Coordinates of C-alpha atoms in Angstrom, one line a residue:
X147 CA -18.0 4.6 2.1
X148 CA -17.8 5.1 5.1
X149 CA -14.4 6.1 7.9
X150 CA -13.8 2.7 8.8
X151 CA -12.7 1.2 5.1
X152 CA -11.0 4.5 4.9
X153 CA -8.8 3.2 7.6
X154 CA -8.1 0.0 6.0
X155 CA -7.1 1.6 3.4
X156 CA -4.2 4.1 4.6
X157 CA -3.6 1.3 7.5
X158 CA -2.9 -1.4 4.8
X159 CA -0.8 1.5 2.3
X160 CA 1.0 2.2 5.8
X161 CA 2.1 -1.4 6.2
X162 CA 2.7 -2.4 3.0
X163 CA 5.6 0.4 3.2
X164 CA 6.8 -0.6 6.7
X165 CA 6.5 -4.3 4.9
X166 CA 10.2 -6.7 4.5
X167 CA 10.5 -6.3 1.0
X168 CA 9.7 -2.5 0.7
X169 CA 11.0 -0.6 3.5
X170 CA 15.2 -1.7 4.0
X171 CA 15.5 -0.7 0.2
X172 CA 14.6 2.9 0.6
X173 CA 17.9 4.0 0.8
X174 CA 18.7 2.3 -2.6
X175 CA 14.9 3.6 -4.2
X176 CA 16.2 7.2 -3.4
X177 CA 19.7 6.8 -5.1
X178 CA 17.7 5.5 -8.0
X179 CA 15.2 8.1 -8.1
X180 CA 17.9 11.0 -8.4
X181 CA 21.2 9.6 -9.5
X182 CA 22.8 9.8 -6.0
X183 CA 25.0 8.0 -4.2
X184 CA 25.9 6.8 -0.3
X185 CA 28.6 8.0 1.6
X186 CA 29.2 8.8 5.3
X187 CA 26.8 7.4 6.3
X188 CA 23.5 8.9 4.5
X189 CA 22.0 9.5 1.2
X190 CA 24.2 12.6 -0.9
X191 CA 21.4 14.5 -2.6
X192 CA 19.5 17.7 -3.3
X193 CA 16.5 17.9 -0.7
X194 CA 14.8 19.7 -3.5
X195 CA 15.2 17.0 -6.3
X196 CA 14.5 14.0 -3.7
X197 CA 10.6 15.7 -3.0
X198 CA 10.2 16.4 -6.5
X199 CA 11.3 12.9 -7.6
X200 CA 9.8 11.0 -4.8
X201 CA 6.6 12.9 -5.6
X202 CA 6.8 11.8 -9.5
X203 CA 7.4 7.9 -8.0
X204 CA 4.6 8.2 -5.9
X205 CA 1.8 9.6 -8.4
X206 CA 3.4 6.9 -10.6
X207 CA 2.7 3.3 -8.5
X208 CA -0.7 5.6 -6.9
X209 CA -2.0 6.0 -10.8
X210 CA -1.5 2.1 -11.1
X211 CA -3.2 1.8 -8.1
X212 CA -6.2 3.8 -9.1
X213 CA -6.6 2.2 -12.0
X214 CA -6.7 -1.3 -10.2
X215 CA -9.0 -0.2 -8.2
X216 CA -11.5 1.2 -10.6
X217 CA -11.5 -1.6 -12.3
X218 CA -11.9 -4.1 -9.5
X219 CA -14.7 -1.8 -8.8
X220 CA -16.4 -1.7 -11.9
X221 CA -16.1 -5.6 -12.2
X222 CA -17.5 -5.7 -9.2
X223 CA -20.6 -3.5 -10.4
X224 CA -21.3 -6.2 -13.1
X225 CA -22.2 -8.8 -10.1
X226 CA -23.7 -6.5 -8.2
X227 CA -26.4 -9.1 -7.9
X228 CA -25.0 -11.1 -5.8
X229 CA -23.1 -8.4 -4.0
X230 CA -23.6 -10.8 -0.6
X231 CA -21.8 -13.5 -2.2
X232 CA -18.9 -11.2 -3.3
X233 CA -18.5 -10.0 -0.2
X234 CA -18.5 -13.3 1.4
X235 CA -15.8 -14.4 -0.8
X236 CA -13.6 -11.2 -0.6
X237 CA -14.1 -11.2 3.4
X238 CA -12.6 -15.2 3.5
X239 CA -9.9 -14.3 1.3
X240 CA -8.9 -11.4 2.8
X241 CA -8.6 -13.5 6.3
X242 CA -6.6 -15.9 3.9
X243 CA -4.1 -12.9 3.1
X244 CA -3.8 -11.9 6.9
X245 CA -3.0 -15.5 8.5
X246 CA -0.6 -15.5 5.7
X247 CA 0.9 -12.1 6.9
X248 CA 0.2 -12.8 10.3
X249 CA 2.8 -16.1 9.9
X250 CA -0.3 -18.2 10.5
X251 CA -0.3 -19.4 7.2
X252 CA 3.0 -20.7 4.8
X253 CA 1.1 -20.7 1.1
X254 CA 3.7 -21.0 -1.3
X255 CA 1.7 -19.8 -4.3
X256 CA 1.0 -16.2 -2.1
X257 CA 5.1 -15.8 -2.1
X258 CA 5.1 -15.6 -6.2
X259 CA 7.1 -12.8 -7.4
X260 CA 6.7 -10.7 -10.5
X261 CA 8.9 -7.8 -11.0
X262 CA 9.8 -4.8 -13.9
X263 CA 13.2 -4.2 -14.0
X264 CA 13.4 -0.1 -15.1
X265 CA 17.1 0.7 -16.8
X266 CA 18.8 2.1 -14.0
X267 CA 22.0 3.5 -16.7
X268 CA 19.3 6.2 -18.2
X269 CA 20.0 9.7 -17.6
X270 CA 17.4 10.5 -13.9
X271 CA 14.6 13.2 -14.4
X272 CA 11.2 13.6 -13.7
X273 CA 10.0 11.5 -15.9
X274 CA 11.8 8.9 -15.1
X275 CA 10.9 8.7 -11.8
X276 CA 7.5 8.4 -12.8
X277 CA 8.0 5.4 -14.9
X278 CA 10.5 3.5 -11.7
X279 CA 6.9 4.4 -10.0
X280 CA 5.0 3.1 -12.6
X281 CA 7.0 -0.2 -12.5
X282 CA 6.5 -0.6 -8.7
X283 CA 3.2 -0.4 -9.4
X284 CA 2.9 -3.0 -11.8
X285 CA 5.3 -5.6 -10.0
X286 CA 3.5 -7.5 -8.0
X287 CA 5.9 -8.6 -4.6
X288 CA 4.5 -10.5 -2.3
X289 CA 4.5 -8.1 1.1
X290 CA 2.7 -5.7 -1.1
X291 CA 0.8 -8.3 -2.7
X292 CA -1.8 -9.4 0.1
X293 CA -2.6 -6.0 1.8
X294 CA -3.1 -4.4 -1.5
X295 CA -5.1 -7.5 -3.1
X296 CA -7.4 -7.1 0.6
X297 CA -7.8 -3.5 -0.2
X298 CA -8.2 -4.5 -4.2
X299 CA -11.6 -7.1 -2.9
X300 CA -13.1 -4.4 -0.7
X301 CA -13.2 -2.4 -4.1
X302 CA -14.6 -4.8 -5.5
X303 CA -17.2 -5.2 -2.7
X304 CA -18.1 -1.3 -2.6
X305 CA -21.4 -0.1 -3.9
X306 CA -19.5 2.9 -6.8
X307 CA -16.8 2.9 -9.1
X308 CA -15.8 6.0 -7.8
X309 CA -15.5 4.1 -3.8
X310 CA -13.2 1.9 -5.2
X311 CA -11.1 4.3 -7.2
X312 CA -11.2 6.9 -4.1
X313 CA -10.4 3.6 -2.0
X314 CA -6.6 2.8 -3.6
X315 CA -6.0 6.7 -3.5
X316 CA -6.3 6.9 0.5
X317 CA -3.9 2.9 -0.3
X318 CA -1.5 5.0 -1.8
X319 CA -1.7 7.9 0.0
X320 CA -0.5 5.6 3.4
X321 CA 2.3 3.8 1.1
X322 CA 3.4 7.7 -0.4
X323 CA 3.3 9.4 2.7
X324 CA 5.6 7.8 4.6
X325 CA 7.8 6.9 1.7
X326 CA 8.3 11.2 1.6
X327 CA 8.8 11.2 5.4
X328 CA 11.7 8.6 5.3
X329 CA 12.9 9.5 2.0
X330 CA 14.0 13.2 4.0
X331 CA 15.0 11.1 6.7
X332 CA 18.3 9.8 5.2
X333 CA 19.2 12.0 3.7
X334 CA 20.6 13.1 7.2
X335 CA 21.5 9.6 8.5
X336 CA 20.5 6.0 7.5
X337 CA 20.2 5.1 11.3
X338 CA 16.6 5.5 11.5
X339 CA 16.5 2.8 8.6
X340 CA 18.6 0.2 11.1
X341 CA 16.1 1.4 13.6
X342 CA 12.5 0.7 12.3
X343 CA 14.5 -2.6 10.4
X344 CA 14.2 -4.2 13.8
X345 CA 10.1 -4.2 14.0
X346 CA 9.5 -5.0 10.4
X347 CA 8.7 -8.7 11.7
X348 CA 6.1 -7.4 14.6
X349 CA 4.3 -5.0 11.8
X350 CA 4.1 -7.7 9.7
X351 CA 2.4 -9.5 12.2
X352 CA -0.4 -6.3 13.4
X353 CA -0.6 -6.0 9.6
X354 CA -1.9 -9.2 9.0
X355 CA -4.5 -9.4 12.4
X356 CA -5.4 -6.4 10.9
X357 CA -6.6 -7.8 7.7
X358 CA -8.0 -10.7 9.7
X359 CA -10.7 -8.3 11.4
X360 CA -10.8 -6.6 7.9
X361 CA -11.9 -9.9 6.0
X362 CA -14.1 -11.2 9.4
X363 CA -16.0 -7.8 9.5
X364 CA -16.8 -8.2 5.3
X365 CA -17.7 -11.5 5.8
X366 CA -20.2 -11.4 8.7
X367 CA -21.7 -8.3 7.4
X368 CA -20.4 -6.4 10.4
X369 CA -18.3 -3.8 8.4
X370 CA -21.2 -1.7 7.2
X371 CA -23.5 -1.9 10.7
X372 CA -20.1 -1.0 12.2
X373 CA -19.6 1.8 9.4
X374 CA -23.1 3.0 10.0
X375 CA -22.6 2.8 13.6
X376 CA -19.6 5.0 13.5
X377 CA -21.2 7.6 11.2
X378 CA -22.9 8.6 14.5
X379 CA -20.0 10.0 16.3
X380 CA -18.4 11.9 13.1
X381 CA -19.6 13.7 10.1
X382 CA -17.2 13.2 7.9
X383 CA -18.5 10.1 6.2
X384 CA -17.9 9.0 2.1

């Protein structure tokens, strides 16, 4: 696995977080994780409790994503003899997903949504946060689905099961790190959420074009060549 694949995975996770169906709901997620309230323009909660429960939440959705990555890689190994064809199909689909995210396409079936509800009346603890993370990872939302599907397709065309597992770990890291940071900031002020909300449509377009570039590189077989070329400049190749 190369640095360029890891870059795409981390970037996809990062932009998944800064999507119109995830980022504006961060205060609600924080309140649900901790059973806290929003008062005076900020979330009132113990920051220690918040960080611990946020970590359990991240571990929950990371477990689901890593399982998906391993499954995609295992499926890809079954069709190893058709790896070139799979790479072209995957690249084409990623391009379509990118065009949808960039607003160049409006395919309704790509905007279907599936959610799992977690009982908000239950007593909050670390394991309910983990369960909420599992529900978040299992629920298929339009914003996260396109980026996540693209990384799963990339995992399916990877050489080993470990590579797919690691790709989705990096994706989860890209999604989880900003969640921790923003969760901490909303305990001081919700102003940061309002400010970033103004940039979400532009970020979605940027994410779309990044996916288009990744799909094009995978479709044309240039992803491996670019990875090999970049490997000559850095020792960190996985």
